[in-house]
């Protein structure tokens, strides 16, 4: 219940444009998911990590942290068999690669590609 509370609070803050509070609640939710060790939370974790990746991209354009969150989301989604979360996380990872490849820095694009 606490995981879902933080997740809903984070998304509410996101809709209200309060990125700092949003990240605070989503980080609390992810910490609860990862420390619980309960397989039932894997689906929730995949969704939360995917949303965290999306938020890092939208609010800050922080591709490094977004990529890290999305890679964790893929692991949780694959472990649980959640194809929708896995697909969404992969699409966001591909958008990070596209952004990096469109930039002038080709080295960054290669590093991102290697992470995929």
mmCIF file of C-alpha atoms in Angstrom:
data_model
loop_
_atom_site.group_PDB
_atom_site.id
_atom_site.type_symbol
_atom_site.label_atom_id
_atom_site.label_comp_id
_atom_site.label_asym_id
_atom_site.label_seq_id
_atom_site.Cartn_x
_atom_site.Cartn_y
_atom_site.Cartn_z
ATOM 1 C CA UNK A 1 0.000 0.000 0.000
ATOM 2 C CA UNK A 2 2.858 2.404 0.797
ATOM 3 C CA UNK A 3 4.399 1.729 -2.613
ATOM 4 C CA UNK A 4 1.179 2.644 -4.381
ATOM 5 C CA UNK A 5 0.716 5.707 -2.165
ATOM 6 C CA UNK A 6 4.122 7.066 -3.172
ATOM 7 C CA UNK A 7 3.510 6.155 -6.817
ATOM 8 C CA UNK A 8 0.161 7.997 -6.929
ATOM 9 C CA UNK A 9 1.584 10.992 -5.059
ATOM 10 C CA UNK A 10 4.489 11.113 -7.499
ATOM 11 C CA UNK A 11 2.226 11.040 -10.530
ATOM 12 C CA UNK A 12 -0.052 13.674 -8.994
ATOM 13 C CA UNK A 13 2.922 15.962 -8.435
ATOM 14 C CA UNK A 14 4.066 15.281 -11.985
ATOM 15 C CA UNK A 15 0.704 16.417 -13.354
ATOM 16 C CA UNK A 16 0.936 19.548 -11.230
ATOM 17 C CA UNK A 17 4.415 20.304 -12.596
ATOM 18 C CA UNK A 18 6.225 19.793 -9.301
ATOM 19 C CA UNK A 19 9.146 17.711 -10.518
ATOM 20 C CA UNK A 20 11.131 17.719 -7.270
ATOM 21 C CA UNK A 21 8.234 16.372 -5.191
ATOM 22 C CA UNK A 22 7.381 13.924 -7.970
ATOM 23 C CA UNK A 23 10.872 12.457 -7.993
ATOM 24 C CA UNK A 24 10.945 12.313 -4.186
ATOM 25 C CA UNK A 25 7.807 10.154 -4.067
ATOM 26 C CA UNK A 26 8.793 7.942 -6.989
ATOM 27 C CA UNK A 27 12.241 7.350 -5.531
ATOM 28 C CA UNK A 28 10.598 6.371 -2.221
ATOM 29 C CA UNK A 29 8.354 3.947 -4.118
ATOM 30 C CA UNK A 30 11.271 2.389 -5.987
ATOM 31 C CA UNK A 31 13.252 1.983 -2.770
ATOM 32 C CA UNK A 32 10.310 0.199 -1.165
ATOM 33 C CA UNK A 33 9.966 -2.058 -4.229
ATOM 34 C CA UNK A 34 13.622 -2.993 -4.364
ATOM 35 C CA UNK A 35 14.002 -3.595 -0.630
ATOM 36 C CA UNK A 36 10.819 -5.608 -0.125
ATOM 37 C CA UNK A 37 12.119 -8.655 -1.981
ATOM 38 C CA UNK A 38 8.539 -9.588 -2.821
ATOM 39 C CA UNK A 39 7.973 -10.938 -6.327
ATOM 40 C CA UNK A 40 4.491 -9.385 -6.339
ATOM 41 C CA UNK A 41 6.130 -5.962 -6.512
ATOM 42 C CA UNK A 42 8.084 -6.682 -9.705
ATOM 43 C CA UNK A 43 5.250 -5.503 -11.961
ATOM 44 C CA UNK A 44 4.808 -2.318 -9.922
ATOM 45 C CA UNK A 45 8.577 -1.798 -9.943
ATOM 46 C CA UNK A 46 8.735 -2.097 -13.729
ATOM 47 C CA UNK A 47 6.015 0.530 -14.082
ATOM 48 C CA UNK A 48 7.591 2.877 -11.545
ATOM 49 C CA UNK A 49 11.063 2.630 -13.070
ATOM 50 C CA UNK A 50 9.610 3.226 -16.552
ATOM 51 C CA UNK A 51 7.824 6.338 -15.300
ATOM 52 C CA UNK A 52 10.980 7.517 -13.537
ATOM 53 C CA UNK A 53 12.885 7.192 -16.808
ATOM 54 C CA UNK A 54 10.180 9.123 -18.627
ATOM 55 C CA UNK A 55 10.218 11.868 -15.980
ATOM 56 C CA UNK A 56 13.987 12.249 -16.109
ATOM 57 C CA UNK A 57 13.739 12.643 -19.874
ATOM 58 C CA UNK A 58 10.801 15.071 -19.846
ATOM 59 C CA UNK A 59 11.688 17.342 -16.953
ATOM 60 C CA UNK A 60 15.455 17.389 -17.123
ATOM 61 C CA UNK A 61 16.603 15.690 -20.308
ATOM 62 C CA UNK A 62 18.897 13.621 -18.107
ATOM 63 C CA UNK A 63 19.626 10.696 -20.399
ATOM 64 C CA UNK A 64 22.125 8.972 -18.109
ATOM 65 C CA UNK A 65 19.758 8.586 -15.152
ATOM 66 C CA UNK A 66 16.813 7.899 -17.446
ATOM 67 C CA UNK A 67 18.744 5.105 -19.151
ATOM 68 C CA UNK A 68 19.654 3.569 -15.787
ATOM 69 C CA UNK A 69 16.025 3.616 -14.638
ATOM 70 C CA UNK A 70 14.793 2.134 -17.913
ATOM 71 C CA UNK A 71 17.346 -0.663 -17.859
ATOM 72 C CA UNK A 72 16.156 -1.644 -14.375
ATOM 73 C CA UNK A 73 12.550 -1.442 -15.616
ATOM 74 C CA UNK A 74 13.393 -3.875 -18.420
ATOM 75 C CA UNK A 75 14.884 -6.331 -15.923
ATOM 76 C CA UNK A 76 11.803 -6.216 -13.683
ATOM 77 C CA UNK A 77 9.395 -6.419 -16.623
ATOM 78 C CA UNK A 78 11.206 -9.380 -18.139
ATOM 79 C CA UNK A 79 11.381 -11.143 -14.776
ATOM 80 C CA UNK A 80 7.629 -10.730 -14.286
ATOM 81 C CA UNK A 81 6.698 -11.339 -17.930
ATOM 82 C CA UNK A 82 5.168 -7.877 -18.267
ATOM 83 C CA UNK A 83 5.464 -7.323 -22.008
ATOM 84 C CA UNK A 84 3.741 -3.919 -21.981
ATOM 85 C CA UNK A 85 6.128 -2.389 -19.432
ATOM 86 C CA UNK A 86 9.061 -4.015 -21.222
ATOM 87 C CA UNK A 87 7.910 -2.566 -24.545
ATOM 88 C CA UNK A 88 7.422 0.933 -23.069
ATOM 89 C CA UNK A 89 10.844 0.895 -21.411
ATOM 90 C CA UNK A 90 12.501 -0.274 -24.637
ATOM 91 C CA UNK A 91 10.776 2.475 -26.636
ATOM 92 C CA UNK A 92 12.111 5.071 -24.227
ATOM 93 C CA UNK A 93 15.590 3.547 -24.419
ATOM 94 C CA UNK A 94 15.410 3.783 -28.199
ATOM 95 C CA UNK A 95 14.349 7.427 -27.957
ATOM 96 C CA UNK A 96 17.423 8.085 -25.804
ATOM 97 C CA UNK A 97 19.566 6.458 -28.477
ATOM 98 C CA UNK A 98 17.869 8.544 -31.168
ATOM 99 C CA UNK A 99 18.464 11.762 -29.223
ATOM 100 C CA UNK A 100 22.083 10.854 -28.682
ATOM 101 C CA UNK A 101 22.627 9.905 -32.318
ATOM 102 C CA UNK A 102 21.075 13.172 -33.489
ATOM 103 C CA UNK A 103 23.435 15.160 -31.317
ATOM 104 C CA UNK A 104 26.802 16.319 -32.548
ATOM 105 C CA UNK A 105 28.635 14.046 -30.153
ATOM 106 C CA UNK A 106 28.920 10.672 -31.915
ATOM 107 C CA UNK A 107 30.868 9.156 -29.029
ATOM 108 C CA UNK A 108 27.888 9.626 -26.740
ATOM 109 C CA UNK A 109 25.655 7.889 -29.268
ATOM 110 C CA UNK A 110 28.006 4.914 -29.406
ATOM 111 C CA UNK A 111 28.083 4.616 -25.599
ATOM 112 C CA UNK A 112 24.292 4.680 -25.421
ATOM 113 C CA UNK A 113 24.068 2.114 -28.211
ATOM 114 C CA UNK A 114 26.442 -0.192 -26.346
ATOM 115 C CA UNK A 115 24.198 0.017 -23.276
ATOM 116 C CA UNK A 116 21.206 -1.203 -25.290
#
